Coordinates of C-alpha atoms and ligand atoms in Angstrom, one line a residue:
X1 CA -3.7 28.8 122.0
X2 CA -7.2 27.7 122.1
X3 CA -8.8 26.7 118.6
X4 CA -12.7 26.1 117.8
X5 CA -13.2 23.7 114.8
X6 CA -15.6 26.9 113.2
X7 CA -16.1 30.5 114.1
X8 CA -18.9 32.0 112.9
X9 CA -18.3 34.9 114.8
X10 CA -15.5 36.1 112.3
X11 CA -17.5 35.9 109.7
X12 CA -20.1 37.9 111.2
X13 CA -17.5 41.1 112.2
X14 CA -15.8 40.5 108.8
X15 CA -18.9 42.9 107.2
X16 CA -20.3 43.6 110.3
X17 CA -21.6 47.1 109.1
X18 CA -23.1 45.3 106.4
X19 CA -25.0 43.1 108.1
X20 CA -26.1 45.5 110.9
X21 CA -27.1 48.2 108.3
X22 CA -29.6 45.1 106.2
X23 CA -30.9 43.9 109.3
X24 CA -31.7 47.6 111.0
X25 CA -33.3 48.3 106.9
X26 CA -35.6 45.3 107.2
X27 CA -36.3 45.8 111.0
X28 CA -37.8 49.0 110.2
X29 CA -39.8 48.2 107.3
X30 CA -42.8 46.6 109.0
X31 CA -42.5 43.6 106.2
X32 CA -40.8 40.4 107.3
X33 CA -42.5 37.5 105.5
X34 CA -41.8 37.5 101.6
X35 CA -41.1 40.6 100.1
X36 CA -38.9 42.4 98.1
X37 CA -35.4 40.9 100.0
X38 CA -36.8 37.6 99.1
X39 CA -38.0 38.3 95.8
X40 CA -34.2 40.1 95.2
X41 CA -32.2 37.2 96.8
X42 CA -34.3 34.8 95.0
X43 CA -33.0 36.4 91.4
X44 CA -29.7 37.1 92.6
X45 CA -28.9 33.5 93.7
X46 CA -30.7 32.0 90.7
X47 CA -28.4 34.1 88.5
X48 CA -24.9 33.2 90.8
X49 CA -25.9 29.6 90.0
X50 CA -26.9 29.7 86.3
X51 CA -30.6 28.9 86.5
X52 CA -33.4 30.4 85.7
X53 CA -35.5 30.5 89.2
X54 CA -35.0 30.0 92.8
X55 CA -37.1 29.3 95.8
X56 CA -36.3 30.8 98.8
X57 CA -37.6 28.2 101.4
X58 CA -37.1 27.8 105.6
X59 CA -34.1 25.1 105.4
X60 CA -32.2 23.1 103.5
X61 CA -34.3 19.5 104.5
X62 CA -37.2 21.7 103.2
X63 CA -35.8 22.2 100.2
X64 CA -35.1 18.7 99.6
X65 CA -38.2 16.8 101.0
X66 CA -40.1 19.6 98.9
X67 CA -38.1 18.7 95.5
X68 CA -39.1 15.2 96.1
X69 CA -42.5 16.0 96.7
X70 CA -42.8 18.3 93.7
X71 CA -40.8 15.5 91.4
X72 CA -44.2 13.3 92.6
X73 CA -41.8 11.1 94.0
X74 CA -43.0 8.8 97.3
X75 CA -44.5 5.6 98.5
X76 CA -42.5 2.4 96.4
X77 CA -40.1 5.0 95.1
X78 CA -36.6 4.1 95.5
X79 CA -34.3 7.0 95.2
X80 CA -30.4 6.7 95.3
X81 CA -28.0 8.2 97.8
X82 CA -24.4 7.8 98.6
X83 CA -24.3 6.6 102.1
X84 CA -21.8 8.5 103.8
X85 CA -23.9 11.6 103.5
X86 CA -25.4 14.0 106.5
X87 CA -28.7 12.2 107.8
X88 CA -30.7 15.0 106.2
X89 CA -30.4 14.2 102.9
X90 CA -31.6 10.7 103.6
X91 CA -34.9 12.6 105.3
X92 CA -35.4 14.5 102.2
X93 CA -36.5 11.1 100.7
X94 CA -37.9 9.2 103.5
X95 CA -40.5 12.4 104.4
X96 CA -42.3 11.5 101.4
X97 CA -42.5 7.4 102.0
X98 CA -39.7 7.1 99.7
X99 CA -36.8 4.4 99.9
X100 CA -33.3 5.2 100.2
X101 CA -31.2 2.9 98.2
X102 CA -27.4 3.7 99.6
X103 CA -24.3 3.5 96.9
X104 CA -20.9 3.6 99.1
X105 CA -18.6 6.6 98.1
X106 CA -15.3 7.5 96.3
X107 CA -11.5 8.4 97.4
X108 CA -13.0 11.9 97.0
X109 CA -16.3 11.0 99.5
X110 CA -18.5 11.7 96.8
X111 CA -21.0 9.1 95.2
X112 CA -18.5 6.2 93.2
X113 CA -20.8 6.3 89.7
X114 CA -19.3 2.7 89.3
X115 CA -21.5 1.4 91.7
X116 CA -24.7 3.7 91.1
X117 CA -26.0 0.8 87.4
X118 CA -25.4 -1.8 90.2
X119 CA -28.4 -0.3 92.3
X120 CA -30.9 0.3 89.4
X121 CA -34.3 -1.1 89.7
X122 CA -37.5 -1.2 88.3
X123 CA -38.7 1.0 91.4
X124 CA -35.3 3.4 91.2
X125 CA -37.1 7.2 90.5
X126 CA -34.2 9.3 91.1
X127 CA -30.7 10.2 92.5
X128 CA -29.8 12.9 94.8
X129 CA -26.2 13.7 93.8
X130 CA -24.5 15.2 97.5
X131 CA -21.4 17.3 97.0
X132 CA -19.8 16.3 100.2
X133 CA -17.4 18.7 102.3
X134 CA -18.1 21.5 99.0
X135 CA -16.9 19.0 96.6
X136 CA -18.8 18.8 93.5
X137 CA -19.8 14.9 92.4
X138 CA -18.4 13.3 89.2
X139 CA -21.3 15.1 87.7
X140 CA -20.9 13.8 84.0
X141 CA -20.9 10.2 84.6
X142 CA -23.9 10.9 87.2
X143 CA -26.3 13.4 84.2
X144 CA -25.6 10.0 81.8
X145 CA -26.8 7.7 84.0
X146 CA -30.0 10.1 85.2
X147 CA -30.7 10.0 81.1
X148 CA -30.1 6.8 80.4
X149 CA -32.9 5.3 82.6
X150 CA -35.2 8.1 82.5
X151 CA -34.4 8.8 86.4
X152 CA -34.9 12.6 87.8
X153 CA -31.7 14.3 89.3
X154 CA -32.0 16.1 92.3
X155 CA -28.8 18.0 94.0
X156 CA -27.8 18.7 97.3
X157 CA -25.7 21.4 97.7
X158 CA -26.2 22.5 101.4
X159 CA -22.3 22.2 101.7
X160 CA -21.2 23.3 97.7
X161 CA -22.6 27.1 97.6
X162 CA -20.2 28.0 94.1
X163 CA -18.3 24.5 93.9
X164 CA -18.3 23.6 90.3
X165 CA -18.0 20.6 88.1
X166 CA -16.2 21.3 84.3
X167 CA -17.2 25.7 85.4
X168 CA -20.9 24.3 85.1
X169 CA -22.2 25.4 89.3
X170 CA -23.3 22.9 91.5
X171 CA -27.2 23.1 91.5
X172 CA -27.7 23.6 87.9
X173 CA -26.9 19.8 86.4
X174 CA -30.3 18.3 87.5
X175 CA -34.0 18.8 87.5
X176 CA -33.7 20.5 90.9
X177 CA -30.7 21.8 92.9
X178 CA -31.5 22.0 97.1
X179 CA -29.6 24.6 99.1
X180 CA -29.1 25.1 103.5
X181 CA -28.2 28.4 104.5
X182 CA -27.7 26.9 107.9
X183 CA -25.3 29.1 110.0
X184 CA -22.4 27.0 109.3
X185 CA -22.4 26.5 105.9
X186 CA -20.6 28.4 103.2
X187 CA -23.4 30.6 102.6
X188 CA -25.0 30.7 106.2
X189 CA -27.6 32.9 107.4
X190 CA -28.4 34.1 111.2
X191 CA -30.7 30.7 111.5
X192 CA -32.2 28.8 109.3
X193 CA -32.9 29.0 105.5
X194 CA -33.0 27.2 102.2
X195 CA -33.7 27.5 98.7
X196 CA -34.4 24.9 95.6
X197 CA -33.1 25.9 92.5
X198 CA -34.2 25.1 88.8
X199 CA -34.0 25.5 85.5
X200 CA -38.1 24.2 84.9
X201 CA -41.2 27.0 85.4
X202 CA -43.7 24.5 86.5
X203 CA -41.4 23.0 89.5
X204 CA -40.7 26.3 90.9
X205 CA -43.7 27.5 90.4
X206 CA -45.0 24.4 92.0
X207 CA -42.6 24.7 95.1
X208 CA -43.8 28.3 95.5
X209 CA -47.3 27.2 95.6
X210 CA -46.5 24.8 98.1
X211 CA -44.0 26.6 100.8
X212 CA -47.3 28.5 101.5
X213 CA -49.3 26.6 102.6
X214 CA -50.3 25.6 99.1
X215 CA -52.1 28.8 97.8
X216 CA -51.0 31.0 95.1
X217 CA -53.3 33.5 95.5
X218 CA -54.2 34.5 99.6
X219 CA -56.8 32.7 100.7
X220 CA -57.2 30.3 98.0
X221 CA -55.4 26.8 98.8
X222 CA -54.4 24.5 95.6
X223 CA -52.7 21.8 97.1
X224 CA -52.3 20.6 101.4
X225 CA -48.9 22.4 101.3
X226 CA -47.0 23.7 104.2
X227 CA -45.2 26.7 105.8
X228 CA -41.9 26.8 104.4
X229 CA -40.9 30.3 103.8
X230 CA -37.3 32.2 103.9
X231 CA -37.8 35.4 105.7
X232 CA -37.1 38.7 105.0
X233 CA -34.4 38.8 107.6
X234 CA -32.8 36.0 106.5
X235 CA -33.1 37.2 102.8
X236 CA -31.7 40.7 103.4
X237 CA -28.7 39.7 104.9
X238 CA -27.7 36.4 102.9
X239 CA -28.0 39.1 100.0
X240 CA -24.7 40.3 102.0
X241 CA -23.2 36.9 101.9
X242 CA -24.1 36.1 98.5
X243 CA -22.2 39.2 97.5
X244 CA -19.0 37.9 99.2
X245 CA -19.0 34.5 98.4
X246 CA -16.5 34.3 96.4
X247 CA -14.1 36.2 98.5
X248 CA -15.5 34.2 101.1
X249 CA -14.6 30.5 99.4
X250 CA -11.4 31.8 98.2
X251 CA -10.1 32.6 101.7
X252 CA -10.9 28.8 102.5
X253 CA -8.8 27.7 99.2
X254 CA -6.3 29.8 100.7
X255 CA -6.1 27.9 104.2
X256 CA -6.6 24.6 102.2
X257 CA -3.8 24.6 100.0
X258 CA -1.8 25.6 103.3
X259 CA -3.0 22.8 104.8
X260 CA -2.1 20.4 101.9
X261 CA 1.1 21.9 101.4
X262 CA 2.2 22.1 104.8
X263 CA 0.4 19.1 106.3
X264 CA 2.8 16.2 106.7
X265 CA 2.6 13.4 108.9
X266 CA 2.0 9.2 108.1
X267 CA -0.8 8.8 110.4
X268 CA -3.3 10.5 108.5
X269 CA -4.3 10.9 104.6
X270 CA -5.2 14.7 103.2
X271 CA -8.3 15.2 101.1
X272 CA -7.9 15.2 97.8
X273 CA -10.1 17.0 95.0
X274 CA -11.5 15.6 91.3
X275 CA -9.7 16.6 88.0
X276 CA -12.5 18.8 86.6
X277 CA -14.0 19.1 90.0
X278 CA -13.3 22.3 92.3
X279 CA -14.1 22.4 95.8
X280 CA -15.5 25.2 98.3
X281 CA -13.7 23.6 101.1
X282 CA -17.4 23.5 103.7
X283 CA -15.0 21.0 105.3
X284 CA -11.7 20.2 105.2
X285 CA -11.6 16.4 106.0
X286 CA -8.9 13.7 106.9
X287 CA -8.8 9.9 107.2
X288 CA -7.4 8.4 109.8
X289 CA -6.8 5.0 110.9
X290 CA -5.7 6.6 114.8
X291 CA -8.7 8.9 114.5
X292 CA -10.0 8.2 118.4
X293 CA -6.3 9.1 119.4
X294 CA -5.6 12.0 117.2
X295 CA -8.5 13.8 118.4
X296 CA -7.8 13.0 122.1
X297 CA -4.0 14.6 121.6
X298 CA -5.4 17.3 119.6
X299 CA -8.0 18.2 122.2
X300 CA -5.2 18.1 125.3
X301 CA -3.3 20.9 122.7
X302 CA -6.7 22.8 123.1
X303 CA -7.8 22.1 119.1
X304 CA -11.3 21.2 118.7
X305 CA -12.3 18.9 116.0
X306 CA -15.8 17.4 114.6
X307 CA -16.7 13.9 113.0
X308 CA -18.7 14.8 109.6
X309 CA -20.6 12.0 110.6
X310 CA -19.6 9.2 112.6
X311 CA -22.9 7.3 112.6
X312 CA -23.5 6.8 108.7
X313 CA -27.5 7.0 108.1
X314 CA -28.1 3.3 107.4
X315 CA -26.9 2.5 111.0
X316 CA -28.6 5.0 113.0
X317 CA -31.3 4.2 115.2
X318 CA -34.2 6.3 113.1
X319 CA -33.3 3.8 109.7
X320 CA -33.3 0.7 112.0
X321 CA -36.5 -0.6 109.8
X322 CA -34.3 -0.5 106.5
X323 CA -33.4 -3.5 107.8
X324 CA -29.4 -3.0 106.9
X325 CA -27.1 -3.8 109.4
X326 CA -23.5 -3.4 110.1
X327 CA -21.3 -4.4 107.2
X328 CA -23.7 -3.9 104.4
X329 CA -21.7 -0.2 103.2
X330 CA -18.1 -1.6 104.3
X331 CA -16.7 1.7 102.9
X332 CA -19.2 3.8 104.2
X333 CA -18.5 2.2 107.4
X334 CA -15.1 2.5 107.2
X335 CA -15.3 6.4 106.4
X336 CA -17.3 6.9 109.3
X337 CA -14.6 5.6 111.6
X338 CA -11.3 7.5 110.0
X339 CA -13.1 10.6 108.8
X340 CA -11.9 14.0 110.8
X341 CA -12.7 17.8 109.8
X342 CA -9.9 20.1 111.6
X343 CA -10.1 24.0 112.0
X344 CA -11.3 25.6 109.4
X345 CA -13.3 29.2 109.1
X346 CA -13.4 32.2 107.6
X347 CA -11.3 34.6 109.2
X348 CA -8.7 32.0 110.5
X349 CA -5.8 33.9 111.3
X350 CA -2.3 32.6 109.7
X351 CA -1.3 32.1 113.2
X352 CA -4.1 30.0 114.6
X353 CA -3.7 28.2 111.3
X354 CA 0.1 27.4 111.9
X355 CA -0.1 26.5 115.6
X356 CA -3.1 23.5 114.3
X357 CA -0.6 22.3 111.5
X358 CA 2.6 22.1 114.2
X359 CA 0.5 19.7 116.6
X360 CA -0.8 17.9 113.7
X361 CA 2.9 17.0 112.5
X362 CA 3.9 16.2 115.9
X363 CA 1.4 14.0 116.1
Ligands
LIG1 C1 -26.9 21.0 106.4 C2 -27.2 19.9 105.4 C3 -28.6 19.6 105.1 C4 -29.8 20.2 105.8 O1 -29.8 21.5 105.9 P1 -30.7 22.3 107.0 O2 -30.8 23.7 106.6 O3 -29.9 22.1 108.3 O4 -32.0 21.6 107.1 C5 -28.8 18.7 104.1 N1 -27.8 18.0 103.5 C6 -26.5 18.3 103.8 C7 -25.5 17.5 103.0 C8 -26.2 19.2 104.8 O5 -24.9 19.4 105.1

């Protein structure tokens, strides 16, 4: 048996009518920048995360450089960032000038709060909380600190679409709350997407001004903004997502707890989840000191696998002028050499799952 780490495909003909009946709809409406699927996902998401607006914008780095932006955050800002995160959060701050100021993570891969006073300065503007693999952060710790020196919170959850911290959503705990509805994530679209979310008028208002090309009004520019804008394709049919969701992230619970249950073997550590934190599984992520060999055996069974990442964004090539080298995030490091995500997708059939879990134990 041949097994792909995702298949998008199956989540595709899961509602296939669904999606072919939105997409014909907008098709043949002659309007397919901004309209009324927009101006309905918009509400509809704001209300499945508990704010009061939403953004629709073109990606998820969009929706995070764009937070920054609005948040007047930039050149001599330093804004904290766990440092095993996906290089695009990093870009969210660095697009605006801003320094990245790395904290390593936690047994759960999230941001360790322990370490986040340590990293305070007088220049420190904000943190952007990541909920790694659809694991929310130890968000109450993270809202004390945020209040404590006057910092702004920004979220990313382009991997925790309706992963929650103590029932409160992912997205709603700071000033602004950044989403990707990249194909792949929880909530993907059929290309790119993204959306901020927030509880404040002016921000969104702000952000709305800005994702076109800076004018309110047609014709009549406010601010140098840019061309950031979710379309009514896109819209339409992540209306059909958003409406399965939870279906959706309870089928990867299911396969989860399968895995942990069922999973047994020494040469690798299973993920483990916060008390008071729930997870939407985006990946489900071992540690592995025999990583380079587990992949190669699983590969010869036919089982594809991905690295979620294996160059941490302090050592790659475009954050060489940070200036921090090898062994500066030890743990961070360290993740980025054990972590592996295995098979995991909506519409994973019970037997694909077992055949991945029997090679794993023989491993
Ligand atoms: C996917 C992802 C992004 C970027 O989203 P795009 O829509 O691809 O721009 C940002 N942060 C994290 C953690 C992601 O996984």
């Amino acid at each position: 048996m041949r097994i792909m780490p995702n298949r998008m495909d199956r989540g595709f003909y899961k509602y296939q009518k669904e999606f072919e009946d939105k997409a014909l709809k907008v098709l043949r409406s002659g309007w397919y920048v901004l309209g009324e699927e927009v101006d309905c996902f918009e509400k509809e998401f704001a209300s499945f995360v508990g704010t009061d607006y939403c953004v629709g914008l073109a990606s998820g780095l969009d929706a995070l450089w764009i937070a920054f932006r609005v948040l007047g955050i930039g050149t001599g800002d330093e804004v904290i960032v766990q440092g095993n995160t996906y290089i695009a959060s990093v870009m969210g701050i660095t697009i605006n000038g801003a320094t990245p100021v790395f904290v390593e993570p936690d047994e759960y891969n999230n941001i360790d709060v322990l370490e986040i006073e340590k990293k305070i300065t007088g220049r420190t503007k904000a943190i952007l909380a990541v909920h790694l693999y659809g694991q929310a952060s130890n968000m109450e710790p993270i809202v004390e600190i945020a209040k404590k020196y006057n910092l702004k919170l920004v979220e990313d959850c382009a991997q925790s679409h309706g992963a929650c911290f103590r029932e409160k959503m992912t997205g709603s705990f700071g000033d602004i709350g950044c989403f990707s509805f990249y194909p792949s994530k929880n909530m993907g679209a059929f290309g790119d997407g993204g959306a901020i979310v927030t509880n404040d008028e002016n921000l969104a208002q702000q952000v709305r001004i800005f994702r076109n090309y800076g004018s309110e009004k047609r014709y009549y520019n406010k601010v140098v903004g840019t061309n950031s804008r979710l379309d009514e394709l896109q819209a339409g049919l992540l209306r059909v997502r958003l409406k399965h969701l939870e279906e959706l992230n309870q089928e990867r619970e299911k396969i989860c707890g399968i895995y942990i249950k069922q999973i047994e073997n020494e040469a690798l550590e299973l993920p483990k989840v916060r008390e008071g934190a729930t997870t939407v599984w985006h990946q489900f992520v071992i540690h592995s000191k025999r990583r380079e060999e587990l992949i190669k055996y699983l590969n010869e069974k036919e089982i594809g696998t991905i690295i979620h990442y294996p160059i941490p964004p302090h050592l790659s090539e475009a954050y060489g002028y940070l200036g921090l080298g090898k062994g500066s995030l030890p743990i961070t490091e360290k993740y980025a050499d054990e972590v592996l995500s295995i098979p995991l997708y909506n519409g994973m059939t019970a037997e694909e799952q077992e055949y991945v879990i029997e090679k794993i134990n023989r491993f």
